[in-house]
Amino acid sequence: EAGVVQSPRYKIIEKKQPVAFWCNPISGHNTLYWYRQNLGQGPELLIRYENEEAVDDSQLPKDRFSAERLKGVDSTLKIQPAELGDSAVYLCASSARRTAFRETQYFGPGTRLLVL
Amino acid sequence: GENVEQHPSTLSVQEGDSAVIKCTYSDSASNYFPWYKQELGKRPQLIIDIRSNVGEKKDQRIAVTLNKTAKHFSLHITETQPEDSAVYFCAASTLGGGADGLTFGKGTHLIIQP
């Protein structure tokens, strides 16, 4: 079974440019998460989707960040415009819901963003 | 919201010795506590998790203990090996609850000295 797939793996852009990250979760996983991991820190949740619905986006900086999961499978996270402080690794994770509980979150390899 | 504190930030042990990493959490509603291992430049990978209805769980050389009253949980690695060198993250969430994204600690860099 394929794991969580993310692309691109690396991205270097100049500040004020837009950037987008793509995630394909594990097949059958209806819950999708985007996390940001700054250097030397643990991942921080940005947004969580249940199917196509964003059910927790309280930590997403909505002035410049947006996300979508139109068909409840793949997801895209966008930053426009990017700032120097956005340099980080952007991780996507997915999990399945079984009965009333969610199973383990599985992470993708991440997209390492460098803003110059 | 939830706050997870993790100690120590760096841990160096001799190969074959045991390593213990400790975490505390603030939200009494948290009921799921996974531990992830992250090697340099790679994805976090789950190594063990525990739910609040048990106090201890073991998988070969790795064990996790949970004290709900004190709101802390610990990772124990016995007979450490060079391949155990990595950054370890603890996390907490409420399985099945509302905002159940994981809240992570800041990580522990485990160094296994040969």
PDB file of C-alpha atoms in Angstrom:
ATOM      1  CA  GLU A   1       0.000   0.000   0.000  1.00  0.00           C
ATOM      2  CA  ALA A   2       1.360   3.410  -0.987  1.00  0.00           C
ATOM      3  CA  GLY A   3       1.914   5.916   1.777  1.00  0.00           C
ATOM      4  CA  VAL A   4       1.051   9.597   1.816  1.00  0.00           C
ATOM      5  CA  VAL A   5       2.495  11.274  -1.269  1.00  0.00           C
ATOM      6  CA  GLN A   6       3.537  14.910  -1.405  1.00  0.00           C
ATOM      7  CA  SER A   7       4.975  17.114  -4.099  1.00  0.00           C
ATOM      8  CA  PRO A   8       7.168  18.918  -4.708  1.00  0.00           C
ATOM      9  CA  ARG A   9       9.739  17.696  -2.207  1.00  0.00           C
ATOM     10  CA  TYR A  10      11.656  20.947  -2.314  1.00  0.00           C
ATOM     11  CA  LYS A  11      10.739  24.458  -3.351  1.00  0.00           C
ATOM     12  CA  ILE A  12      12.791  27.643  -3.396  1.00  0.00           C
ATOM     13  CA  ILE A  13      11.002  30.892  -4.119  1.00  0.00           C
ATOM     14  CA  GLU A  14      11.495  34.586  -3.606  1.00  0.00           C
ATOM     15  CA  LYS A  15       9.377  36.415  -1.068  1.00  0.00           C
ATOM     16  CA  LYS A  16       6.040  37.709  -2.286  1.00  0.00           C
ATOM     17  CA  GLN A  17       5.784  34.862  -4.802  1.00  0.00           C
ATOM     18  CA  PRO A  18       2.964  32.300  -4.594  1.00  0.00           C
ATOM     19  CA  VAL A  19       3.581  28.627  -3.907  1.00  0.00           C
ATOM     20  CA  ALA A  20       1.425  25.511  -3.765  1.00  0.00           C
ATOM     21  CA  PHE A  21       1.888  22.094  -2.219  1.00  0.00           C
ATOM     22  CA  TRP A  22       0.030  18.940  -3.164  1.00  0.00           C
ATOM     23  CA  CYS A  23      -0.878  15.916  -1.070  1.00  0.00           C
ATOM     24  CA  ASN A  24      -2.373  12.534  -1.930  1.00  0.00           C
ATOM     25  CA  PRO A  25      -3.416  10.656   1.228  1.00  0.00           C
ATOM     26  CA  ILE A  26      -3.438   6.932   1.812  1.00  0.00           C
ATOM     27  CA  SER A  27      -6.294   5.314  -0.084  1.00  0.00           C
ATOM     28  CA  GLY A  28      -9.442   5.181   2.004  1.00  0.00           C
ATOM     29  CA  HIS A  29      -8.280   7.743   4.565  1.00  0.00           C
ATOM     30  CA  ASN A  30     -11.010  10.328   4.909  1.00  0.00           C
ATOM     31  CA  THR A  31      -9.172  12.620   7.336  1.00  0.00           C
ATOM     32  CA  LEU A  32      -6.347  14.786   6.008  1.00  0.00           C
ATOM     33  CA  TYR A  33      -4.092  17.142   7.943  1.00  0.00           C
ATOM     34  CA  TRP A  34      -1.606  19.821   6.980  1.00  0.00           C
ATOM     35  CA  TYR A  35       1.163  20.577   9.467  1.00  0.00           C
ATOM     36  CA  ARG A  36       4.043  23.031   9.398  1.00  0.00           C
ATOM     37  CA  GLN A  37       7.346  22.058  10.957  1.00  0.00           C
ATOM     38  CA  ASN A  38       9.875  24.776  11.671  1.00  0.00           C
ATOM     39  CA  LEU A  39      13.514  23.846  12.084  1.00  0.00           C
ATOM     40  CA  GLY A  40      14.132  22.142  15.409  1.00  0.00           C
ATOM     41  CA  GLN A  41      10.456  22.094  16.355  1.00  0.00           C
ATOM     42  CA  GLY A  42       7.587  19.664  16.350  1.00  0.00           C
ATOM     43  CA  PRO A  43       4.914  19.834  13.646  1.00  0.00           C
ATOM     44  CA  GLU A  44       2.090  22.337  14.200  1.00  0.00           C
ATOM     45  CA  LEU A  45      -1.384  21.728  12.828  1.00  0.00           C
ATOM     46  CA  LEU A  46      -2.570  24.169  10.167  1.00  0.00           C
ATOM     47  CA  ILE A  47      -5.811  22.575   8.978  1.00  0.00           C
ATOM     48  CA  ARG A  48      -7.761  19.338   9.207  1.00  0.00           C
ATOM     49  CA  TYR A  49     -10.228  17.966   6.656  1.00  0.00           C
ATOM     50  CA  GLU A  50     -12.958  15.404   7.104  1.00  0.00           C
ATOM     51  CA  ASN A  51     -13.589  14.344   3.524  1.00  0.00           C
ATOM     52  CA  GLU A  52     -13.921  17.649   1.671  1.00  0.00           C
ATOM     53  CA  GLU A  53     -14.887  19.728   4.693  1.00  0.00           C
ATOM     54  CA  ALA A  54     -12.349  21.815   6.616  1.00  0.00           C
ATOM     55  CA  VAL A  55     -13.353  21.107  10.220  1.00  0.00           C
ATOM     56  CA  ASP A  56     -10.438  22.791  11.994  1.00  0.00           C
ATOM     57  CA  ASP A  57      -8.595  25.684  10.359  1.00  0.00           C
ATOM     58  CA  SER A  58      -8.117  27.800  13.454  1.00  0.00           C
ATOM     59  CA  GLN A  59      -4.316  27.778  13.101  1.00  0.00           C
ATOM     60  CA  LEU A  60      -4.258  28.611   9.397  1.00  0.00           C
ATOM     61  CA  PRO A  61      -3.077  32.196   8.687  1.00  0.00           C
ATOM     62  CA  LYS A  62      -5.981  32.998   6.441  1.00  0.00           C
ATOM     63  CA  ASP A  63      -4.616  36.271   5.124  1.00  0.00           C
ATOM     64  CA  ARG A  64      -2.087  34.425   2.991  1.00  0.00           C
ATOM     65  CA  PHE A  65      -2.763  30.696   3.331  1.00  0.00           C
ATOM     66  CA  SER A  66      -5.539  28.738   1.668  1.00  0.00           C
ATOM     67  CA  ALA A  67      -6.293  25.078   1.256  1.00  0.00           C
ATOM     68  CA  GLU A  68      -8.735  22.903  -0.582  1.00  0.00           C
ATOM     69  CA  ARG A  69      -9.761  19.273  -0.859  1.00  0.00           C
ATOM     70  CA  LEU A  70     -12.376  19.427  -3.568  1.00  0.00           C
ATOM     71  CA  LYS A  71     -13.251  15.748  -4.023  1.00  0.00           C
ATOM     72  CA  GLY A  72     -12.335  14.570  -0.565  1.00  0.00           C
ATOM     73  CA  VAL A  73      -9.099  12.927  -1.712  1.00  0.00           C
ATOM     74  CA  ASP A  74      -6.152  15.065  -2.855  1.00  0.00           C
ATOM     75  CA  SER A  75      -5.465  18.366  -1.195  1.00  0.00           C
ATOM     76  CA  THR A  76      -3.604  21.538  -2.080  1.00  0.00           C
ATOM     77  CA  LEU A  77      -2.139  24.079   0.317  1.00  0.00           C
ATOM     78  CA  LYS A  78      -1.294  27.490  -1.073  1.00  0.00           C
ATOM     79  CA  ILE A  79       0.629  30.489   0.202  1.00  0.00           C
ATOM     80  CA  GLN A  80       0.194  33.854  -1.504  1.00  0.00           C
ATOM     81  CA  PRO A  81       2.275  35.894  -1.081  1.00  0.00           C
ATOM     82  CA  ALA A  82       5.062  33.981   0.683  1.00  0.00           C
ATOM     83  CA  GLU A  83       7.094  35.647   3.417  1.00  0.00           C
ATOM     84  CA  LEU A  84      10.558  34.841   4.746  1.00  0.00           C
ATOM     85  CA  GLY A  85       9.030  33.372   7.904  1.00  0.00           C
ATOM     86  CA  ASP A  86       7.134  30.779   5.878  1.00  0.00           C
ATOM     87  CA  SER A  87      10.335  28.802   5.306  1.00  0.00           C
ATOM     88  CA  ALA A  88       9.613  25.419   6.870  1.00  0.00           C
ATOM     89  CA  VAL A  89       8.689  21.846   6.059  1.00  0.00           C
ATOM     90  CA  TYR A  90       5.016  21.402   5.197  1.00  0.00           C
ATOM     91  CA  LEU A  91       3.802  17.956   6.158  1.00  0.00           C
ATOM     92  CA  CYS A  92       0.623  16.257   5.084  1.00  0.00           C
ATOM     93  CA  ALA A  93      -0.851  13.401   7.116  1.00  0.00           C
ATOM     94  CA  SER A  94      -3.909  11.202   6.816  1.00  0.00           C
ATOM     95  CA  SER A  95      -5.911   8.884   8.989  1.00  0.00           C
ATOM     96  CA  ALA A  96      -8.989   6.687   8.723  1.00  0.00           C
ATOM     97  CA  ARG A  97     -12.093   6.761  10.856  1.00  0.00           C
ATOM     98  CA  ARG A  98     -13.190   3.419  12.193  1.00  0.00           C
ATOM     99  CA  THR A  99     -16.323   3.328  14.271  1.00  0.00           C
ATOM    100  CA  ALA A 100     -16.173   6.406  16.512  1.00  0.00           C
ATOM    101  CA  PHE A 101     -12.404   6.768  16.617  1.00  0.00           C
ATOM    102  CA  ARG A 102      -9.712   7.846  14.263  1.00  0.00           C
ATOM    103  CA  GLU A 103      -6.774   5.641  13.655  1.00  0.00           C
ATOM    104  CA  THR A 104      -3.111   6.586  13.552  1.00  0.00           C
ATOM    105  CA  GLN A 105      -1.951   9.578  11.543  1.00  0.00           C
ATOM    106  CA  TYR A 106       0.516   8.696   8.812  1.00  0.00           C
ATOM    107  CA  PHE A 107       2.789  11.410   7.503  1.00  0.00           C
ATOM    108  CA  GLY A 108       4.056  12.180   4.049  1.00  0.00           C
ATOM    109  CA  PRO A 109       7.703  13.079   3.342  1.00  0.00           C
ATOM    110  CA  GLY A 110       6.946  16.791   3.410  1.00  0.00           C
ATOM    111  CA  THR A 111       7.721  19.739   1.175  1.00  0.00           C
ATOM    112  CA  ARG A 112      10.726  21.742   2.261  1.00  0.00           C
ATOM    113  CA  LEU A 113      10.088  25.402   1.447  1.00  0.00           C
ATOM    114  CA  LEU A 114      12.795  28.046   1.384  1.00  0.00           C
ATOM    115  CA  VAL A 115      11.738  31.657   0.890  1.00  0.00           C
ATOM    116  CA  LEU A 116      14.529  34.025  -0.134  1.00  0.00           C
TER     117      LEU A 116
ATOM    118  CA  GLY B   1      -5.862  24.461  23.718  1.00  0.00           C
ATOM    119  CA  GLU B   2      -3.528  21.600  24.441  1.00  0.00           C
ATOM    120  CA  ASN B   3       0.100  22.238  25.428  1.00  0.00           C
ATOM    121  CA  VAL B   4       2.697  19.468  25.395  1.00  0.00           C
ATOM    122  CA  GLU B   5       6.053  19.855  27.110  1.00  0.00           C
ATOM    123  CA  GLN B   6       8.877  17.431  26.325  1.00  0.00           C
ATOM    124  CA  HIS B   7      12.159  16.784  28.139  1.00  0.00           C
ATOM    125  CA  PRO B   8      15.044  16.548  27.653  1.00  0.00           C
ATOM    126  CA  SER B   9      15.730  18.361  24.403  1.00  0.00           C
ATOM    127  CA  THR B  10      18.907  16.308  23.910  1.00  0.00           C
ATOM    128  CA  LEU B  11      19.737  12.910  25.362  1.00  0.00           C
ATOM    129  CA  SER B  12      23.021  11.086  24.893  1.00  0.00           C
ATOM    130  CA  VAL B  13      23.330   7.482  26.059  1.00  0.00           C
ATOM    131  CA  GLN B  14      25.830   4.702  25.590  1.00  0.00           C
ATOM    132  CA  GLU B  15      24.868   1.936  23.203  1.00  0.00           C
ATOM    133  CA  GLY B  16      23.108  -0.798  25.124  1.00  0.00           C
ATOM    134  CA  ASP B  17      21.863   1.524  27.860  1.00  0.00           C
ATOM    135  CA  SER B  18      18.276   2.643  28.308  1.00  0.00           C
ATOM    136  CA  ALA B  19      16.795   5.994  27.296  1.00  0.00           C
ATOM    137  CA  VAL B  20      13.781   7.714  28.820  1.00  0.00           C
ATOM    138  CA  ILE B  21      11.954  10.717  27.356  1.00  0.00           C
ATOM    139  CA  LYS B  22       9.196  12.449  29.304  1.00  0.00           C
ATOM    140  CA  CYS B  23       6.216  14.545  28.269  1.00  0.00           C
ATOM    141  CA  THR B  24       3.473  16.393  30.087  1.00  0.00           C
ATOM    142  CA  TYR B  25       0.178  17.611  28.684  1.00  0.00           C
ATOM    143  CA  SER B  26      -2.327  20.181  29.846  1.00  0.00           C
ATOM    144  CA  ASP B  27      -5.732  19.155  28.478  1.00  0.00           C
ATOM    145  CA  SER B  28      -7.419  16.497  30.593  1.00  0.00           C
ATOM    146  CA  ALA B  29      -9.643  15.660  27.585  1.00  0.00           C
ATOM    147  CA  SER B  30      -6.656  14.291  25.653  1.00  0.00           C
ATOM    148  CA  ASN B  31      -6.919  10.540  25.346  1.00  0.00           C
ATOM    149  CA  TYR B  32      -4.442   9.513  22.670  1.00  0.00           C
ATOM    150  CA  PHE B  33      -0.650   9.784  22.984  1.00  0.00           C
ATOM    151  CA  PRO B  34       1.548   8.721  20.076  1.00  0.00           C
ATOM    152  CA  TRP B  35       5.323   8.838  19.788  1.00  0.00           C
ATOM    153  CA  TYR B  36       6.992   9.581  16.474  1.00  0.00           C
ATOM    154  CA  LYS B  37      10.581   9.069  15.385  1.00  0.00           C
ATOM    155  CA  GLN B  38      12.018  11.417  12.798  1.00  0.00           C
ATOM    156  CA  GLU B  39      15.368  10.886  11.149  1.00  0.00           C
ATOM    157  CA  LEU B  40      17.094  13.828   9.524  1.00  0.00           C
ATOM    158  CA  GLY B  41      15.239  14.972   6.423  1.00  0.00           C
ATOM    159  CA  LYS B  42      12.610  12.242   6.683  1.00  0.00           C
ATOM    160  CA  ARG B  43       8.960  11.986   7.654  1.00  0.00           C
ATOM    161  CA  PRO B  44       7.819  11.420  11.236  1.00  0.00           C
ATOM    162  CA  GLN B  45       7.076   7.731  11.735  1.00  0.00           C
ATOM    163  CA  LEU B  46       4.892   6.321  14.475  1.00  0.00           C
ATOM    164  CA  ILE B  47       6.782   3.976  16.774  1.00  0.00           C
ATOM    165  CA  ILE B  48       4.239   3.407  19.524  1.00  0.00           C
ATOM    166  CA  ASP B  49       1.034   4.920  20.857  1.00  0.00           C
ATOM    167  CA  ILE B  50      -1.127   4.601  23.918  1.00  0.00           C
ATOM    168  CA  ARG B  51      -4.749   5.380  24.650  1.00  0.00           C
ATOM    169  CA  SER B  52      -5.960   6.678  27.968  1.00  0.00           C
ATOM    170  CA  ASN B  53      -7.692   3.444  28.936  1.00  0.00           C
ATOM    171  CA  VAL B  54      -4.329   1.723  29.558  1.00  0.00           C
ATOM    172  CA  GLY B  55      -1.343   2.662  31.685  1.00  0.00           C
ATOM    173  CA  GLU B  56       1.446   0.933  29.815  1.00  0.00           C
ATOM    174  CA  LYS B  57       2.165  -0.546  26.422  1.00  0.00           C
ATOM    175  CA  LYS B  58       5.236  -2.396  25.213  1.00  0.00           C
ATOM    176  CA  ASP B  59       6.564  -3.358  21.813  1.00  0.00           C
ATOM    177  CA  GLN B  60       9.894  -5.199  21.913  1.00  0.00           C
ATOM    178  CA  ARG B  61      12.501  -2.672  23.128  1.00  0.00           C
ATOM    179  CA  ILE B  62      10.064   0.231  23.273  1.00  0.00           C
ATOM    180  CA  ALA B  63       7.520   0.959  25.979  1.00  0.00           C
ATOM    181  CA  VAL B  64       5.275   3.858  26.859  1.00  0.00           C
ATOM    182  CA  THR B  65       3.740   4.621  30.246  1.00  0.00           C
ATOM    183  CA  LEU B  66       0.876   6.985  30.974  1.00  0.00           C
ATOM    184  CA  ASN B  67      -0.132   8.653  34.226  1.00  0.00           C
ATOM    185  CA  LYS B  68      -3.484  10.362  33.618  1.00  0.00           C
ATOM    186  CA  THR B  69      -3.671  11.824  37.101  1.00  0.00           C
ATOM    187  CA  ALA B  70      -0.367  13.612  36.724  1.00  0.00           C
ATOM    188  CA  LYS B  71      -0.902  14.178  32.988  1.00  0.00           C
ATOM    189  CA  HIS B  72       2.402  12.838  31.919  1.00  0.00           C
ATOM    190  CA  PHE B  73       3.636  10.031  29.705  1.00  0.00           C
ATOM    191  CA  SER B  74       7.057   8.628  28.958  1.00  0.00           C
ATOM    192  CA  LEU B  75       8.898   6.697  26.281  1.00  0.00           C
ATOM    193  CA  HIS B  76      11.347   4.015  27.352  1.00  0.00           C
ATOM    194  CA  ILE B  77      13.857   2.483  24.959  1.00  0.00           C
ATOM    195  CA  THR B  78      15.940  -0.409  26.274  1.00  0.00           C
ATOM    196  CA  GLU B  79      19.137  -1.903  24.860  1.00  0.00           C
ATOM    197  CA  THR B  80      19.661   1.125  22.644  1.00  0.00           C
ATOM    198  CA  GLN B  81      21.246   0.658  19.239  1.00  0.00           C
ATOM    199  CA  PRO B  82      22.930   3.119  16.838  1.00  0.00           C
ATOM    200  CA  GLU B  83      19.850   3.090  14.606  1.00  0.00           C
ATOM    201  CA  ASP B  84      17.816   4.501  17.499  1.00  0.00           C
ATOM    202  CA  SER B  85      19.599   7.835  16.983  1.00  0.00           C
ATOM    203  CA  ALA B  86      16.948  10.315  15.797  1.00  0.00           C
ATOM    204  CA  VAL B  87      14.594  13.026  17.020  1.00  0.00           C
ATOM    205  CA  TYR B  88      11.628  11.705  18.986  1.00  0.00           C
ATOM    206  CA  PHE B  89       8.373  13.613  19.325  1.00  0.00           C
ATOM    207  CA  CYS B  90       5.565  12.991  21.752  1.00  0.00           C
ATOM    208  CA  ALA B  91       2.068  14.200  20.922  1.00  0.00           C
ATOM    209  CA  ALA B  92      -1.436  14.325  22.330  1.00  0.00           C
ATOM    210  CA  SER B  93      -4.931  14.538  20.916  1.00  0.00           C
ATOM    211  CA  THR B  94      -8.534  13.571  21.533  1.00  0.00           C
ATOM    212  CA  LEU B  95      -9.433  10.604  19.349  1.00  0.00           C
ATOM    213  CA  GLY B  96     -12.940  10.926  18.078  1.00  0.00           C
ATOM    214  CA  GLY B  97     -13.308  14.372  19.538  1.00  0.00           C
ATOM    215  CA  GLY B  98     -13.551  17.760  17.912  1.00  0.00           C
ATOM    216  CA  ALA B  99     -10.210  19.394  17.164  1.00  0.00           C
ATOM    217  CA  ASP B 100      -8.118  16.256  17.205  1.00  0.00           C
ATOM    218  CA  GLY B 101      -5.120  17.239  15.236  1.00  0.00           C
ATOM    219  CA  LEU B 102      -2.006  16.240  17.114  1.00  0.00           C
ATOM    220  CA  THR B 103      -0.259  18.683  19.445  1.00  0.00           C
ATOM    221  CA  PHE B 104       3.433  17.867  19.445  1.00  0.00           C
ATOM    222  CA  GLY B 105       6.219  18.431  21.928  1.00  0.00           C
ATOM    223  CA  LYS B 106       9.370  20.174  20.745  1.00  0.00           C
ATOM    224  CA  GLY B 107      11.274  16.934  20.306  1.00  0.00           C
ATOM    225  CA  THR B 108      14.201  15.101  21.893  1.00  0.00           C
ATOM    226  CA  HIS B 109      17.379  14.534  19.949  1.00  0.00           C
ATOM    227  CA  LEU B 110      18.538  11.064  21.026  1.00  0.00           C
ATOM    228  CA  ILE B 111      22.193  10.313  20.423  1.00  0.00           C
ATOM    229  CA  ILE B 112      23.476   6.770  20.861  1.00  0.00           C
ATOM    230  CA  GLN B 113      27.178   6.754  21.620  1.00  0.00           C
ATOM    231  CA  PRO B 114      29.035   3.665  20.347  1.00  0.00           C
TER     232      PRO B 114
END
